mmCIF file of C-alpha atoms in Angstrom:
data_model
loop_
_atom_site.group_PDB
_atom_site.id
_atom_site.type_symbol
_atom_site.label_atom_id
_atom_site.label_comp_id
_atom_site.label_asym_id
_atom_site.label_seq_id
_atom_site.Cartn_x
_atom_site.Cartn_y
_atom_site.Cartn_z
ATOM 1 C CA UNK A 146 -0.026 -0.098 -0.133
ATOM 2 C CA UNK A 147 1.689 3.203 -1.434
ATOM 3 C CA UNK A 148 1.688 6.088 1.584
ATOM 4 C CA UNK A 149 -0.973 8.176 -0.489
ATOM 5 C CA UNK A 150 -3.499 5.332 -0.023
ATOM 6 C CA UNK A 151 -3.020 5.357 3.738
ATOM 7 C CA UNK A 152 -3.583 9.408 3.893
ATOM 8 C CA UNK A 153 -6.459 10.399 5.982
ATOM 9 C CA UNK A 154 -8.946 13.053 5.538
ATOM 10 C CA UNK A 155 -8.732 16.271 7.545
ATOM 11 C CA UNK A 156 -11.868 14.935 9.274
ATOM 12 C CA UNK A 157 -10.781 11.497 10.546
ATOM 13 C CA UNK A 158 -7.849 12.944 11.715
ATOM 14 C CA UNK A 159 -9.354 15.401 13.376
ATOM 15 C CA UNK A 160 -11.632 12.609 15.527
ATOM 16 C CA UNK A 161 -8.029 11.197 16.460
ATOM 17 C CA UNK A 162 -6.778 14.414 17.799
ATOM 18 C CA UNK A 163 -9.919 14.741 19.678
ATOM 19 C CA UNK A 164 -9.509 11.422 21.280
ATOM 20 C CA UNK A 165 -5.690 11.996 22.331
ATOM 21 C CA UNK A 166 -6.993 15.152 23.733
ATOM 22 C CA UNK A 167 -9.566 13.360 25.673
ATOM 23 C CA UNK A 168 -6.673 12.603 27.893
ATOM 24 C CA UNK A 169 -4.717 15.944 26.854
ATOM 25 C CA UNK A 170 -2.275 15.770 24.682
ATOM 26 C CA UNK A 171 0.735 18.317 23.524
ATOM 27 C CA UNK A 172 0.466 19.797 20.337
ATOM 28 C CA UNK A 173 4.138 17.770 18.965
ATOM 29 C CA UNK A 174 2.908 15.131 20.686
ATOM 30 C CA UNK A 175 -0.099 15.234 17.460
ATOM 31 C CA UNK A 176 2.575 16.160 14.575
ATOM 32 C CA UNK A 177 4.721 12.696 15.803
ATOM 33 C CA UNK A 178 1.551 9.984 16.211
ATOM 34 C CA UNK A 179 -0.489 11.664 12.737
ATOM 35 C CA UNK A 180 2.788 12.524 10.814
ATOM 36 C CA UNK A 181 2.842 8.873 9.395
ATOM 37 C CA UNK A 182 -0.244 9.109 7.339
ATOM 38 C CA UNK A 183 -0.608 13.326 7.002
ATOM 39 C CA UNK A 184 0.612 16.367 6.278
ATOM 40 C CA UNK A 185 1.844 18.649 8.594
ATOM 41 C CA UNK A 186 -0.150 21.256 6.826
ATOM 42 C CA UNK A 187 -3.178 18.753 7.016
ATOM 43 C CA UNK A 188 -2.917 18.049 10.437
ATOM 44 C CA UNK A 189 -2.891 21.967 11.155
ATOM 45 C CA UNK A 190 -6.187 21.719 8.861
ATOM 46 C CA UNK A 191 -7.221 19.197 11.639
ATOM 47 C CA UNK A 192 -6.271 21.304 14.691
ATOM 48 C CA UNK A 193 -8.349 23.967 13.608
ATOM 49 C CA UNK A 194 -11.403 21.760 12.708
ATOM 50 C CA UNK A 195 -11.256 19.919 15.989
ATOM 51 C CA UNK A 196 -11.578 23.086 17.684
ATOM 52 C CA UNK A 197 -15.248 23.463 16.422
ATOM 53 C CA UNK A 198 -15.915 20.271 18.553
ATOM 54 C CA UNK A 199 -14.604 21.628 22.077
ATOM 55 C CA UNK A 200 -10.581 21.291 21.242
ATOM 56 C CA UNK A 201 -8.703 23.360 23.262
ATOM 57 C CA UNK A 202 -5.148 24.750 24.453
ATOM 58 C CA UNK A 203 -4.191 25.299 27.581
ATOM 59 C CA UNK A 204 -1.924 28.019 28.051
ATOM 60 C CA UNK A 205 -0.543 27.687 31.646
ATOM 61 C CA UNK A 206 0.778 23.488 30.361
ATOM 62 C CA UNK A 207 2.270 25.220 27.058
ATOM 63 C CA UNK A 208 5.464 23.575 26.530
ATOM 64 C CA UNK A 209 8.853 25.353 25.029
ATOM 65 C CA UNK A 210 9.520 22.673 23.146
ATOM 66 C CA UNK A 211 5.998 20.865 23.159
ATOM 67 C CA UNK A 212 4.364 23.338 22.026
ATOM 68 C CA UNK A 213 0.712 24.021 23.217
ATOM 69 C CA UNK A 214 -1.069 21.348 25.180
ATOM 70 C CA UNK A 215 -4.980 20.678 24.316
ATOM 71 C CA UNK A 216 -7.826 19.170 25.950
ATOM 72 C CA UNK A 217 -11.172 18.394 25.129
ATOM 73 C CA UNK A 218 -14.270 20.185 26.515
ATOM 74 C CA UNK A 219 -15.969 16.657 26.941
ATOM 75 C CA UNK A 220 -19.877 18.030 26.926
ATOM 76 C CA UNK A 221 -19.905 20.044 24.314
ATOM 77 C CA UNK A 222 -17.377 17.049 22.165
ATOM 78 C CA UNK A 223 -20.362 14.421 23.405
ATOM 79 C CA UNK A 224 -22.802 16.657 22.237
ATOM 80 C CA UNK A 225 -21.747 17.942 18.637
ATOM 81 C CA UNK A 226 -19.834 14.229 17.863
ATOM 82 C CA UNK A 227 -22.700 13.172 15.262
ATOM 83 C CA UNK A 228 -21.782 16.035 12.901
ATOM 84 C CA UNK A 229 -18.047 15.154 13.036
ATOM 85 C CA UNK A 230 -17.969 14.137 9.437
ATOM 86 C CA UNK A 231 -20.497 16.297 7.999
ATOM 87 C CA UNK A 232 -19.075 19.521 8.688
ATOM 88 C CA UNK A 233 -17.320 21.874 6.202
ATOM 89 C CA UNK A 234 -13.325 21.535 6.920
ATOM 90 C CA UNK A 235 -11.412 24.597 7.034
ATOM 91 C CA UNK A 236 -9.432 25.224 3.819
ATOM 92 C CA UNK A 237 -6.060 26.305 2.594
ATOM 93 C CA UNK A 238 -6.246 30.301 2.895
ATOM 94 C CA UNK A 239 -4.781 30.701 -0.901
ATOM 95 C CA UNK A 240 -8.729 30.430 -1.911
ATOM 96 C CA UNK A 241 -10.266 33.137 0.326
ATOM 97 C CA UNK A 242 -10.151 35.481 -2.906
ATOM 98 C CA UNK A 243 -11.777 32.973 -4.655
ATOM 99 C CA UNK A 244 -14.360 32.231 -1.911
ATOM 100 C CA UNK A 245 -15.455 36.112 -1.601
ATOM 101 C CA UNK A 246 -15.558 36.885 -5.380
ATOM 102 C CA UNK A 247 -17.734 34.125 -5.328
ATOM 103 C CA UNK A 248 -19.852 35.004 -2.551
ATOM 104 C CA UNK A 249 -19.813 38.264 -3.980
ATOM 105 C CA UNK A 250 -21.280 37.267 -7.303
ATOM 106 C CA UNK A 251 -24.084 34.874 -5.094
ATOM 107 C CA UNK A 252 -25.372 38.137 -3.321
ATOM 108 C CA UNK A 253 -25.535 40.175 -6.432
ATOM 109 C CA UNK A 254 -27.164 37.425 -8.009
ATOM 110 C CA UNK A 255 -29.845 36.613 -5.164
ATOM 111 C CA UNK A 256 -30.473 40.765 -5.268
ATOM 112 C CA UNK A 257 -31.015 41.088 -9.061
ATOM 113 C CA UNK A 258 -33.535 37.963 -8.374
ATOM 114 C CA UNK A 259 -35.648 39.801 -5.483
ATOM 115 C CA UNK A 260 -35.375 42.619 -7.869
ATOM 116 C CA UNK A 261 -36.897 41.319 -11.057
ATOM 117 C CA UNK A 262 -39.376 39.241 -8.974
ATOM 118 C CA UNK A 263 -40.723 42.900 -7.411
ATOM 119 C CA UNK A 264 -40.592 44.426 -10.835
ATOM 120 C CA UNK A 265 -42.202 41.424 -12.068
ATOM 121 C CA UNK A 266 -44.843 40.960 -9.754
ATOM 122 C CA UNK A 267 -45.788 45.138 -10.094
ATOM 123 C CA UNK A 268 -46.736 44.894 -13.673
ATOM 124 C CA UNK A 269 -48.553 41.697 -13.625
ATOM 125 C CA UNK A 270 -50.454 43.632 -10.802
ATOM 126 C CA UNK A 271 -51.092 46.825 -12.708
ATOM 127 C CA UNK A 272 -51.940 44.896 -16.086
ATOM 128 C CA UNK A 273 -54.380 42.959 -13.886
ATOM 129 C CA UNK A 274 -55.483 45.843 -12.382
ATOM 130 C CA UNK A 275 -56.663 47.165 -15.724
ATOM 131 C CA UNK A 276 -58.365 44.011 -17.186
ATOM 132 C CA UNK A 277 -60.857 43.783 -14.135
ATOM 133 C CA UNK A 278 -59.298 41.623 -11.971
ATOM 134 C CA UNK A 279 -58.851 43.466 -9.037
ATOM 135 C CA UNK A 280 -58.298 40.131 -6.563
ATOM 136 C CA UNK A 281 -55.452 38.875 -8.204
ATOM 137 C CA UNK A 282 -54.350 42.027 -8.908
ATOM 138 C CA UNK A 283 -54.149 43.290 -5.480
ATOM 139 C CA UNK A 284 -52.394 39.770 -4.484
ATOM 140 C CA UNK A 285 -49.841 40.826 -7.151
ATOM 141 C CA UNK A 286 -49.400 43.916 -5.653
ATOM 142 C CA UNK A 287 -49.402 43.081 -2.355
ATOM 143 C CA UNK A 288 -46.496 40.420 -3.368
ATOM 144 C CA UNK A 289 -44.857 43.463 -5.489
ATOM 145 C CA UNK A 290 -44.434 45.072 -1.950
ATOM 146 C CA UNK A 291 -43.558 42.401 -0.371
ATOM 147 C CA UNK A 292 -40.457 41.548 -2.069
ATOM 148 C CA UNK A 293 -39.531 45.002 -2.824
ATOM 149 C CA UNK A 294 -39.342 45.078 1.415
ATOM 150 C CA UNK A 295 -36.911 42.010 1.057
ATOM 151 C CA UNK A 296 -35.031 43.638 -1.125
ATOM 152 C CA UNK A 297 -34.264 46.646 0.523
ATOM 153 C CA UNK A 298 -33.195 44.718 3.394
ATOM 154 C CA UNK A 299 -31.000 42.273 1.371
ATOM 155 C CA UNK A 300 -29.645 45.580 -0.262
ATOM 156 C CA UNK A 301 -29.265 46.664 3.088
ATOM 157 C CA UNK A 302 -27.162 44.271 4.665
ATOM 158 C CA UNK A 303 -25.208 43.265 1.535
ATOM 159 C CA UNK A 304 -23.800 46.636 0.772
ATOM 160 C CA UNK A 305 -22.303 46.203 4.618
ATOM 161 C CA UNK A 306 -20.381 43.137 2.974
ATOM 162 C CA UNK A 307 -19.769 44.578 -0.609
#
């Protein structure tokens, strides 16, 4: 079996780190134990992932040679253990720019969609009122007003982000 086929996923590594940290473990010991199955970068990502599930450092037990000392908040770990393999695993930070650009595009698309729905509902509502369909027209105008309110709120929130 090659080294590549023995590699563990970040969530599997996180599980192993959390198990080791139940009794307390130093950072360097984690790296030594997991080095045969993972790179240093993967182990670092797994530590960041494990922190979502109760892994925390104990500053008073930090060692100059062994590094940070980790323990697990057992209550938090047990309550979130079922979600360990289904959570988002932290990625390489090099993709951060791509993620921000993608998020901006999605937000703008969301705003354009709601604005389009508001304008479409308004125009259809006016057309229905002109055609003598008051109930449908007022319903569509109410929908247009609701969509416009949602759009205004989303635009205000998105403006702070973009």
